[in-house]
């Protein structure tokens, strides 16, 4: 079991674990998960780690069909600037490898924002901490377990 699954079991939060045969050649792990599980890409969420103001790591959870808007994630988390975090730093801080980073059960709790679109679903799917393994759970449960806030972190910047 992964730390994410262990956390869910320990907390008693209702969830389901889903697995699929991961293709190492897949160009997008998130889109691959949605396709192989027969789900809408808007309901499957990826976990990206950013660096805020060059000092602190933070997590953004957003639909696999969308691109992260760095200005919006910075604003949502009260920073001036956000940029994608270094892979080695991400893996050390979360305990997961890229393509299998779960917002749950990370080594170090990081400030987290979940795209507000998650609130339109009864269940969202996030990585269980390994490529080919997903967890479905209610968005409010994900928010509570990660101590996250909901905010808009995708799309184009509106002036």
GROMACS .gro file of C-alpha atoms in nm:
model
  159
    1UNK     CA    1   0.000   0.000   0.000
    2UNK     CA    2   0.102   0.357  -0.058
    3UNK     CA    3   0.112   0.632   0.208
    4UNK     CA    4  -0.198   0.788   0.043
    5UNK     CA    5  -0.401   0.468   0.077
    6UNK     CA    6  -0.275   0.413   0.431
    7UNK     CA    7  -0.383   0.766   0.526
    8UNK     CA    8  -0.732   0.711   0.388
    9UNK     CA    9  -0.771   0.378   0.564
   10UNK     CA   10  -0.644   0.518   0.893
   11UNK     CA   11  -0.875   0.821   0.872
   12UNK     CA   12  -1.181   0.614   0.779
   13UNK     CA   13  -1.262   0.839   0.484
   14UNK     CA   14  -1.484   0.663   0.227
   15UNK     CA   15  -1.283   0.602  -0.091
   16UNK     CA   16  -1.215   0.349  -0.364
   17UNK     CA   17  -0.883   0.240  -0.508
   18UNK     CA   18  -0.867   0.187  -0.884
   19UNK     CA   19  -0.586   0.033  -1.083
   20UNK     CA   20  -0.504   0.016  -1.451
   21UNK     CA   21  -0.215  -0.108  -1.660
   22UNK     CA   22   0.022   0.189  -1.687
   23UNK     CA   23   0.204   0.238  -2.016
   24UNK     CA   24   0.553   0.384  -1.951
   25UNK     CA   25   0.541   0.539  -2.300
   26UNK     CA   26   0.229   0.746  -2.220
   27UNK     CA   27   0.290   1.115  -2.285
   28UNK     CA   28   0.048   1.226  -2.011
   29UNK     CA   29   0.002   1.008  -1.706
   30UNK     CA   30  -0.318   1.188  -1.606
   31UNK     CA   31  -0.486   1.165  -1.944
   32UNK     CA   32  -0.380   0.801  -1.962
   33UNK     CA   33  -0.553   0.737  -1.626
   34UNK     CA   34  -0.876   0.902  -1.744
   35UNK     CA   35  -0.875   0.711  -2.071
   36UNK     CA   36  -0.795   0.371  -1.923
   37UNK     CA   37  -1.057   0.409  -1.649
   38UNK     CA   38  -1.321   0.544  -1.891
   39UNK     CA   39  -1.357   0.873  -1.707
   40UNK     CA   40  -1.396   1.234  -1.811
   41UNK     CA   41  -1.055   1.409  -1.793
   42UNK     CA   42  -1.228   1.691  -1.602
   43UNK     CA   43  -1.293   1.450  -1.312
   44UNK     CA   44  -0.939   1.311  -1.290
   45UNK     CA   45  -0.702   1.544  -1.107
   46UNK     CA   46  -0.324   1.574  -1.128
   47UNK     CA   47  -0.096   1.689  -0.850
   48UNK     CA   48   0.166   1.949  -0.938
   49UNK     CA   49   0.422   2.098  -0.703
   50UNK     CA   50   0.531   2.459  -0.737
   51UNK     CA   51   0.781   2.681  -0.566
   52UNK     CA   52   0.629   2.998  -0.417
   53UNK     CA   53   0.848   3.308  -0.429
   54UNK     CA   54   1.149   3.075  -0.461
   55UNK     CA   55   1.120   2.978  -0.095
   56UNK     CA   56   0.837   2.737  -0.023
   57UNK     CA   57   0.692   2.437  -0.203
   58UNK     CA   58   0.316   2.414  -0.249
   59UNK     CA   59   0.073   2.178  -0.419
   60UNK     CA   60  -0.186   2.248  -0.689
   61UNK     CA   61  -0.447   1.983  -0.768
   62UNK     CA   62  -0.622   2.035  -1.101
   63UNK     CA   63  -0.801   1.845  -1.378
   64UNK     CA   64  -0.567   1.649  -1.606
   65UNK     CA   65  -0.734   1.819  -1.901
   66UNK     CA   66  -0.620   2.165  -1.786
   67UNK     CA   67  -0.296   2.359  -1.761
   68UNK     CA   68  -0.182   2.519  -1.439
   69UNK     CA   69  -0.193   2.899  -1.435
   70UNK     CA   70   0.109   2.994  -1.225
   71UNK     CA   71  -0.019   3.346  -1.157
   72UNK     CA   72  -0.347   3.213  -1.025
   73UNK     CA   73  -0.186   2.949  -0.802
   74UNK     CA   74   0.047   3.215  -0.658
   75UNK     CA   75  -0.248   3.442  -0.590
   76UNK     CA   76  -0.454   3.158  -0.438
   77UNK     CA   77  -0.171   3.074  -0.198
   78UNK     CA   78  -0.081   3.433  -0.110
   79UNK     CA   79   0.249   3.452  -0.298
   80UNK     CA   80   0.382   3.697  -0.554
   81UNK     CA   81   0.522   3.435  -0.790
   82UNK     CA   82   0.498   3.062  -0.852
   83UNK     CA   83   0.710   2.842  -1.074
   84UNK     CA   84   0.728   2.469  -1.126
   85UNK     CA   85   0.943   2.309  -0.856
   86UNK     CA   86   1.259   2.111  -0.922
   87UNK     CA   87   1.194   1.737  -0.970
   88UNK     CA   88   1.448   1.623  -0.709
   89UNK     CA   89   1.308   1.868  -0.455
   90UNK     CA   90   0.951   1.754  -0.531
   91UNK     CA   91   1.032   1.386  -0.492
   92UNK     CA   92   1.227   1.444  -0.169
   93UNK     CA   93   0.951   1.655  -0.014
   94UNK     CA   94   0.654   1.440  -0.118
   95UNK     CA   95   0.808   1.093  -0.105
   96UNK     CA   96   0.656   1.015  -0.445
   97UNK     CA   97   0.802   1.002  -0.796
   98UNK     CA   98   0.681   1.227  -1.076
   99UNK     CA   99   0.379   1.081  -1.250
  100UNK     CA  100   0.268   0.921  -0.924
  101UNK     CA  101   0.250   1.214  -0.685
  102UNK     CA  102  -0.057   1.200  -0.465
  103UNK     CA  103  -0.190   1.502  -0.280
  104UNK     CA  104  -0.242   1.260   0.012
  105UNK     CA  105   0.017   1.106   0.242
  106UNK     CA  106   0.308   1.328   0.143
  107UNK     CA  107   0.618   1.322   0.364
  108UNK     CA  108   0.586   1.691   0.437
  109UNK     CA  109   0.252   1.872   0.446
  110UNK     CA  110   0.261   2.152   0.192
  111UNK     CA  111   0.017   2.439   0.137
  112UNK     CA  112  -0.237   2.304  -0.109
  113UNK     CA  113  -0.497   2.448  -0.342
  114UNK     CA  114  -0.752   2.235  -0.526
  115UNK     CA  115  -0.905   2.376  -0.842
  116UNK     CA  116  -1.260   2.489  -0.764
  117UNK     CA  117  -1.395   2.275  -1.048
  118UNK     CA  118  -1.356   1.973  -0.817
  119UNK     CA  119  -1.656   2.095  -0.619
  120UNK     CA  120  -1.886   2.018  -0.912
  121UNK     CA  121  -1.827   1.642  -0.876
  122UNK     CA  122  -1.949   1.393  -0.617
  123UNK     CA  123  -1.620   1.205  -0.658
  124UNK     CA  124  -1.282   1.310  -0.794
  125UNK     CA  125  -0.991   1.085  -0.885
  126UNK     CA  126  -0.635   1.155  -0.771
  127UNK     CA  127  -0.316   0.956  -0.779
  128UNK     CA  128  -0.285   0.694  -0.509
  129UNK     CA  129   0.092   0.746  -0.508
  130UNK     CA  130   0.197   0.516  -0.788
  131UNK     CA  131   0.156   0.521  -1.165
  132UNK     CA  132  -0.141   0.303  -1.255
  133UNK     CA  133  -0.314   0.352  -0.921
  134UNK     CA  134  -0.588   0.608  -0.850
  135UNK     CA  135  -0.816   0.692  -0.558
  136UNK     CA  136  -1.169   0.826  -0.585
  137UNK     CA  137  -1.317   1.027  -0.300
  138UNK     CA  138  -1.543   1.322  -0.235
  139UNK     CA  139  -1.375   1.659  -0.304
  140UNK     CA  140  -1.460   1.793   0.042
  141UNK     CA  141  -1.288   1.491   0.199
  142UNK     CA  142  -0.980   1.552  -0.017
  143UNK     CA  143  -0.984   1.916   0.092
  144UNK     CA  144  -1.013   1.823   0.461
  145UNK     CA  145  -0.735   1.561   0.451
  146UNK     CA  146  -0.492   1.792   0.271
  147UNK     CA  147  -0.593   2.106   0.466
  148UNK     CA  148  -0.636   2.264   0.125
  149UNK     CA  149  -0.837   2.551   0.000
  150UNK     CA  150  -1.042   2.558  -0.318
  151UNK     CA  151  -0.947   2.818  -0.577
  152UNK     CA  152  -0.918   2.879  -0.946
  153UNK     CA  153  -0.574   2.764  -1.068
  154UNK     CA  154  -0.639   2.687  -1.436
  155UNK     CA  155  -0.713   2.881  -1.751
  156UNK     CA  156  -0.596   3.206  -1.892
  157UNK     CA  157  -0.518   3.510  -1.685
  158UNK     CA  158  -0.803   3.763  -1.693
  159UNK     CA  159  -0.706   4.127  -1.683
   0.00000   0.00000   0.00000
